Amino acid sequence: MIFIFLGPPGSGKGTQAALIAKNYGINTLSTGDVLRAKAAEDTEPGRQLRQIMQSGYLVPGQLVNQLVAEALSELGSKDIILDGYPRTIEQAHFLAQNVPFEQLVLYFDIQDDLLIKRLTGRFSCAHCKKIYNEHFAKLKHDNTCDICGSKEFVRREDDNPETVTNRLTQYRSETAALIKYYTEQNVLHHVDAEVSVDDIYAKVSKLVKNSLT
Ligand code: AP5
């Protein structure tokens, strides 16, 4: 089974993928995380990737498709959550043609005005990667990670207002078409992504659980 987490930047895909992965033991493939690791490499391809991602544009589909195909072939027939892939119709076709598993698409539905605050307020633990937000998902204790106790935190380079605007534009022009595409295939489920993390998790968890049994 492939669970596709689809939604605009900041809609909570990564937060929910981490919770489902932890509670159900399902592997997650976040193309953003994989690409960020590649972009951090001190090589010419790494520098080129970093430039694209810092500007908020999508990385060329051929490269992303190849990374996903490699990761999926390593996992064999295990269930997987795809966080941030596919992001174009062309990527969706590639997935359907090359990976013959059943698909369930969870569309994280949220208005634009909330997204800006979610993205520009995001930070995460430098050690365990737990995601926080300075407005919505604050640390329980000053400057200390709730999970691992680390005092080091990082912000993503693409979470500045200018890049966020570009990322939202890319989402509207390239990714939003997937909502219609997967609706027509009868595999898309709406998730109200404007409510609390716990309320969203209740819905996501139910959909995942039902499709596993
Ligand atoms: P990627 O890393 O995938 O970023 P994204 O899709 O833009 O999504 P985000 O990770 O920013 O947001 P999210 O929905 O996971 O939200 P989160 O849970 O963190 O991609 C980055 C870049 O990589 C792209 O721009 C592109 O260049 C490239 N790329 C990746 N995949 C690609 C592909 N397939 N093809 C081509 N290029 C690709 O939550 C956000 C914040 O909100 C957090 O602070 C969190 O604490 C908070 N929050 C979460 N849920 C709630 C809630 N319910 N209430 C209040 N706050 C909440």
Short mmCIF file of C-alpha atoms and ligand atoms in Angstrom, two decimals:
data_model
loop_
_atom_site.label_atom_id
_atom_site.label_comp_id
_atom_site.label_asym_id
_atom_site.label_seq_id
_atom_site.Cartn_x
_atom_site.Cartn_y
_atom_site.Cartn_z
CA MET A 1 0.00 0.00 0.00
CA ILE A 2 1.27 3.48 -0.86
CA PHE A 3 -0.04 6.38 1.22
CA ILE A 4 0.41 9.62 -0.67
CA PHE A 5 0.40 12.73 1.54
CA LEU A 6 -0.60 15.55 -0.79
CA GLY A 7 -1.01 19.20 0.16
CA PRO A 8 0.52 22.65 0.00
CA PRO A 9 3.77 23.54 1.79
CA GLY A 10 3.10 23.83 5.52
CA SER A 11 -0.17 21.88 5.49
CA GLY A 12 1.20 19.40 8.06
CA LYS A 13 2.20 16.45 5.86
CA GLY A 14 5.54 15.92 7.61
CA THR A 15 4.05 16.27 11.11
CA GLN A 16 1.40 13.62 10.39
CA ALA A 17 3.79 11.34 8.50
CA ALA A 18 6.08 11.25 11.55
CA LEU A 19 3.17 10.35 13.86
CA ILE A 20 1.86 7.60 11.56
CA ALA A 21 5.36 6.22 11.04
CA LYS A 22 5.94 6.08 14.80
CA ASN A 23 2.57 4.58 15.74
CA TYR A 24 2.11 2.17 12.83
CA GLY A 25 5.74 1.36 12.02
CA ILE A 26 5.25 2.40 8.39
CA ASN A 27 8.28 3.66 6.48
CA THR A 28 8.18 7.23 5.23
CA LEU A 29 9.89 8.68 2.21
CA SER A 30 10.03 12.47 2.28
CA THR A 31 11.42 13.68 -1.05
CA GLY A 32 12.11 17.05 0.60
CA ASP A 33 14.33 15.41 3.26
CA VAL A 34 16.16 13.26 0.69
CA LEU A 35 16.75 16.28 -1.57
CA ARG A 36 17.90 18.48 1.33
CA ALA A 37 20.49 15.83 2.26
CA LYS A 38 21.73 15.79 -1.35
CA ALA A 39 21.72 19.60 -1.51
CA ALA A 40 23.97 19.74 1.57
CA GLU A 41 26.73 17.83 -0.28
CA ASP A 42 29.72 19.93 -1.28
CA THR A 43 29.55 18.95 -4.96
CA GLU A 44 28.39 20.75 -8.11
CA PRO A 45 25.08 18.77 -8.30
CA GLY A 46 24.60 19.48 -4.57
CA ARG A 47 25.11 23.23 -5.10
CA GLN A 48 22.70 23.26 -8.06
CA LEU A 49 20.04 21.49 -6.04
CA ARG A 50 20.49 23.90 -3.15
CA GLN A 51 20.00 26.85 -5.45
CA ILE A 52 16.74 25.43 -6.85
CA MET A 53 15.36 24.59 -3.40
CA GLN A 54 16.38 27.92 -1.87
CA SER A 55 14.43 29.66 -4.63
CA GLY A 56 11.32 27.56 -3.96
CA TYR A 57 11.18 25.89 -7.38
CA LEU A 58 10.56 22.21 -7.98
CA VAL A 59 13.57 19.98 -8.60
CA PRO A 60 13.59 18.33 -12.10
CA GLY A 61 11.19 15.41 -12.12
CA GLN A 62 13.63 12.94 -13.64
CA LEU A 63 15.97 13.22 -10.64
CA VAL A 64 13.14 12.93 -8.10
CA ASN A 65 11.60 9.95 -9.93
CA GLN A 66 14.93 8.18 -9.90
CA LEU A 67 15.43 8.78 -6.15
CA VAL A 68 11.93 7.52 -5.38
CA ALA A 69 12.30 4.43 -7.60
CA GLU A 70 15.58 3.54 -5.82
CA ALA A 71 14.09 4.00 -2.35
CA LEU A 72 10.98 1.98 -3.22
CA SER A 73 12.95 -0.88 -4.69
CA GLU A 74 15.02 -1.07 -1.48
CA LEU A 75 11.81 -1.33 0.57
CA GLY A 76 10.37 -4.17 -1.53
CA SER A 77 6.68 -4.74 -0.91
CA LYS A 78 6.41 -2.96 2.46
CA ASP A 79 3.78 -0.26 3.00
CA ILE A 80 5.10 3.27 2.60
CA ILE A 81 4.10 6.89 3.13
CA LEU A 82 5.19 9.24 0.35
CA ASP A 83 5.46 12.74 1.83
CA GLY A 84 5.75 15.33 -0.95
CA TYR A 85 5.69 12.95 -3.92
CA PRO A 86 4.24 12.95 -6.53
CA ARG A 87 4.10 16.70 -7.03
CA THR A 88 3.31 16.87 -10.75
CA ILE A 89 1.08 14.89 -13.10
CA GLU A 90 4.22 13.57 -14.78
CA GLN A 91 5.49 12.21 -11.42
CA ALA A 92 2.08 10.66 -10.73
CA HIS A 93 2.22 8.85 -14.08
CA PHE A 94 5.75 7.65 -13.34
CA LEU A 95 4.63 6.25 -9.98
CA ALA A 96 1.56 4.52 -11.42
CA GLN A 97 3.57 2.99 -14.25
CA ASN A 98 6.52 1.81 -12.20
CA VAL A 99 5.08 0.87 -8.81
CA PRO A 100 2.07 -1.42 -9.07
CA PHE A 101 0.79 -0.98 -5.49
CA GLU A 102 -2.58 0.21 -4.34
CA GLN A 103 -2.64 3.95 -3.63
CA LEU A 104 -4.47 5.97 -0.98
CA VAL A 105 -4.15 9.73 -1.28
CA LEU A 106 -4.66 11.99 1.74
CA TYR A 107 -5.17 15.59 0.67
CA PHE A 108 -4.31 18.08 3.43
CA ASP A 109 -6.82 20.82 2.74
CA ILE A 110 -5.96 24.27 4.16
CA GLN A 111 -6.33 27.98 3.28
CA ASP A 112 -3.28 29.99 2.20
CA ASP A 113 -3.31 32.56 5.02
CA LEU A 114 -2.52 29.92 7.68
CA LEU A 115 0.31 28.44 5.62
CA ILE A 116 2.54 31.53 5.77
CA LYS A 117 2.46 31.53 9.58
CA ARG A 118 3.04 27.79 9.74
CA LEU A 119 6.08 27.96 7.46
CA THR A 120 7.76 31.12 8.69
CA GLY A 121 7.23 29.99 12.32
CA ARG A 122 8.60 26.48 11.81
CA PHE A 123 11.76 25.22 13.51
CA SER A 124 12.94 21.75 14.39
CA CYS A 125 15.26 19.94 16.77
CA ALA A 126 18.73 19.63 15.24
CA HIS A 127 19.10 16.14 16.76
CA CYS A 128 15.81 14.20 16.72
CA LYS A 129 14.22 16.38 13.94
CA LYS A 130 10.97 16.91 15.90
CA ILE A 131 9.06 19.74 14.18
CA TYR A 132 7.85 22.75 16.22
CA ASN A 133 6.24 26.08 15.47
CA GLU A 134 6.72 29.38 17.30
CA HIS A 135 2.99 30.18 17.00
CA PHE A 136 1.23 26.79 17.12
CA ALA A 137 3.45 23.98 18.33
CA LYS A 138 5.68 25.53 20.99
CA LEU A 139 8.34 23.90 23.14
CA LYS A 140 6.98 22.78 26.52
CA HIS A 141 10.12 24.04 28.28
CA ASP A 142 12.20 27.03 27.24
CA ASN A 143 14.77 26.19 24.58
CA THR A 144 14.71 22.42 25.22
CA CYS A 145 13.39 19.75 22.86
CA ASP A 146 10.37 17.93 24.38
CA ILE A 147 11.54 14.63 22.92
CA CYS A 148 15.33 14.40 23.25
CA GLY A 149 16.27 17.31 25.53
CA SER A 150 18.56 18.92 22.93
CA LYS A 151 18.99 22.69 23.03
CA GLU A 152 19.93 23.00 19.36
CA PHE A 153 17.30 23.98 16.82
CA VAL A 154 17.36 24.67 13.09
CA ARG A 155 15.22 26.54 10.58
CA ARG A 156 14.83 25.55 6.94
CA GLU A 157 16.48 27.83 4.40
CA ASP A 158 13.33 27.83 2.26
CA ASP A 159 11.04 29.04 5.06
CA ASN A 160 11.72 32.76 4.48
CA PRO A 161 8.73 34.83 3.21
CA GLU A 162 10.04 35.28 -0.35
CA THR A 163 10.76 31.57 -0.93
CA VAL A 164 7.48 30.58 0.75
CA THR A 165 5.63 32.75 -1.81
CA ASN A 166 7.43 30.93 -4.65
CA ARG A 167 6.72 27.52 -3.12
CA LEU A 168 3.01 28.33 -2.92
CA THR A 169 3.04 29.50 -6.55
CA GLN A 170 4.73 26.25 -7.60
CA TYR A 171 2.17 24.27 -5.65
CA ARG A 172 -0.72 26.04 -7.40
CA SER A 173 0.76 25.73 -10.89
CA GLU A 174 2.18 22.19 -10.71
CA THR A 175 0.79 20.19 -7.80
CA ALA A 176 -2.82 21.28 -7.29
CA ALA A 177 -3.81 19.48 -10.52
CA LEU A 178 -3.21 16.21 -8.68
CA ILE A 179 -6.33 16.80 -6.58
CA LYS A 180 -8.51 16.40 -9.69
CA TYR A 181 -6.33 13.59 -11.05
CA TYR A 182 -6.65 11.44 -7.90
CA THR A 183 -10.32 12.39 -7.34
CA GLU A 184 -11.09 10.97 -10.79
CA GLN A 185 -9.35 7.76 -9.77
CA ASN A 186 -11.48 7.56 -6.63
CA VAL A 187 -8.51 7.30 -4.27
CA LEU A 188 -8.46 10.81 -2.77
CA HIS A 189 -9.62 11.58 0.78
CA HIS A 190 -9.96 15.13 2.09
CA VAL A 191 -8.38 15.87 5.45
CA ASP A 192 -9.25 19.18 7.10
CA ALA A 193 -5.73 20.43 7.84
CA GLU A 194 -6.79 23.61 9.66
CA VAL A 195 -7.62 21.90 12.95
CA SER A 196 -5.26 20.71 15.72
CA VAL A 197 -2.48 18.18 15.16
CA ASP A 198 -4.39 15.69 17.35
CA ASP A 199 -7.66 16.12 15.43
CA ILE A 200 -5.91 15.71 12.09
CA TYR A 201 -4.09 12.66 13.40
CA ALA A 202 -7.41 11.07 14.44
CA LYS A 203 -8.69 11.36 10.87
CA VAL A 204 -5.43 10.32 9.18
CA SER A 205 -4.98 7.40 11.53
CA LYS A 206 -8.51 6.14 10.83
CA LEU A 207 -7.96 6.25 7.06
CA VAL A 208 -4.62 4.47 7.35
CA LYS A 209 -5.98 1.84 9.73
CA ASN A 210 -9.02 1.09 7.54
CA SER A 211 -6.90 0.60 4.46
CA LEU A 212 -4.46 -1.74 6.22
CA THR A 213 -7.13 -4.18 7.36
P1 AP5 B 1 9.27 19.58 1.19
O1 AP5 B 1 10.30 19.42 2.23
O2 AP5 B 1 8.46 18.43 0.81
O3 AP5 B 1 8.37 20.80 1.60
P2 AP5 B 1 6.81 21.10 1.35
O4 AP5 B 1 5.99 20.18 0.56
O5 AP5 B 1 6.88 22.48 0.82
O6 AP5 B 1 6.16 20.88 2.69
P3 AP5 B 1 6.72 21.24 4.09
O7 AP5 B 1 7.68 20.21 4.54
O8 AP5 B 1 7.21 22.66 4.10
O9 AP5 B 1 5.38 21.28 4.95
P4 AP5 B 1 4.54 20.10 5.60
O10 AP5 B 1 3.25 19.99 4.88
O11 AP5 B 1 5.36 18.86 5.77
O12 AP5 B 1 4.23 20.76 7.01
P5 AP5 B 1 4.85 20.45 8.47
O13 AP5 B 1 4.28 19.20 9.02
O14 AP5 B 1 6.33 20.62 8.48
O15 AP5 B 1 9.94 20.13 -0.17
C1 AP5 B 1 10.93 21.14 -0.13
C2 AP5 B 1 11.47 21.38 -1.53
O16 AP5 B 1 12.03 20.17 -2.06
C3 AP5 B 1 10.42 21.79 -2.58
O17 AP5 B 1 10.18 23.19 -2.54
C4 AP5 B 1 11.12 21.36 -3.87
O18 AP5 B 1 12.14 22.24 -4.25
C5 AP5 B 1 11.79 20.03 -3.46
N1 AP5 B 1 10.91 18.87 -3.68
C6 AP5 B 1 10.40 18.03 -2.72
N2 AP5 B 1 9.67 17.07 -3.29
C7 AP5 B 1 9.71 17.28 -4.63
C8 AP5 B 1 9.12 16.62 -5.73
N3 AP5 B 1 8.33 15.55 -5.57
N4 AP5 B 1 9.37 17.12 -6.96
C9 AP5 B 1 10.16 18.20 -7.15
N5 AP5 B 1 10.74 18.89 -6.14
C10 AP5 B 1 10.51 18.42 -4.88
O19 AP5 B 1 4.17 21.67 9.28
C11 AP5 B 1 4.52 23.02 9.01
C12 AP5 B 1 4.49 23.83 10.33
O20 AP5 B 1 3.15 23.86 10.81
C13 AP5 B 1 5.33 23.23 11.46
O21 AP5 B 1 5.93 24.27 12.19
C14 AP5 B 1 4.31 22.46 12.34
O22 AP5 B 1 4.71 22.42 13.70
C15 AP5 B 1 3.05 23.29 12.14
N6 AP5 B 1 1.84 22.48 12.16
C16 AP5 B 1 1.65 21.27 11.59
N7 AP5 B 1 0.38 20.84 11.79
C17 AP5 B 1 -0.24 21.83 12.50
C18 AP5 B 1 -1.57 22.01 13.00
N8 AP5 B 1 -2.53 21.09 12.82
N9 AP5 B 1 -1.86 23.14 13.68
C19 AP5 B 1 -0.91 24.11 13.87
N10 AP5 B 1 0.37 24.00 13.42
C20 AP5 B 1 0.69 22.88 12.74
#
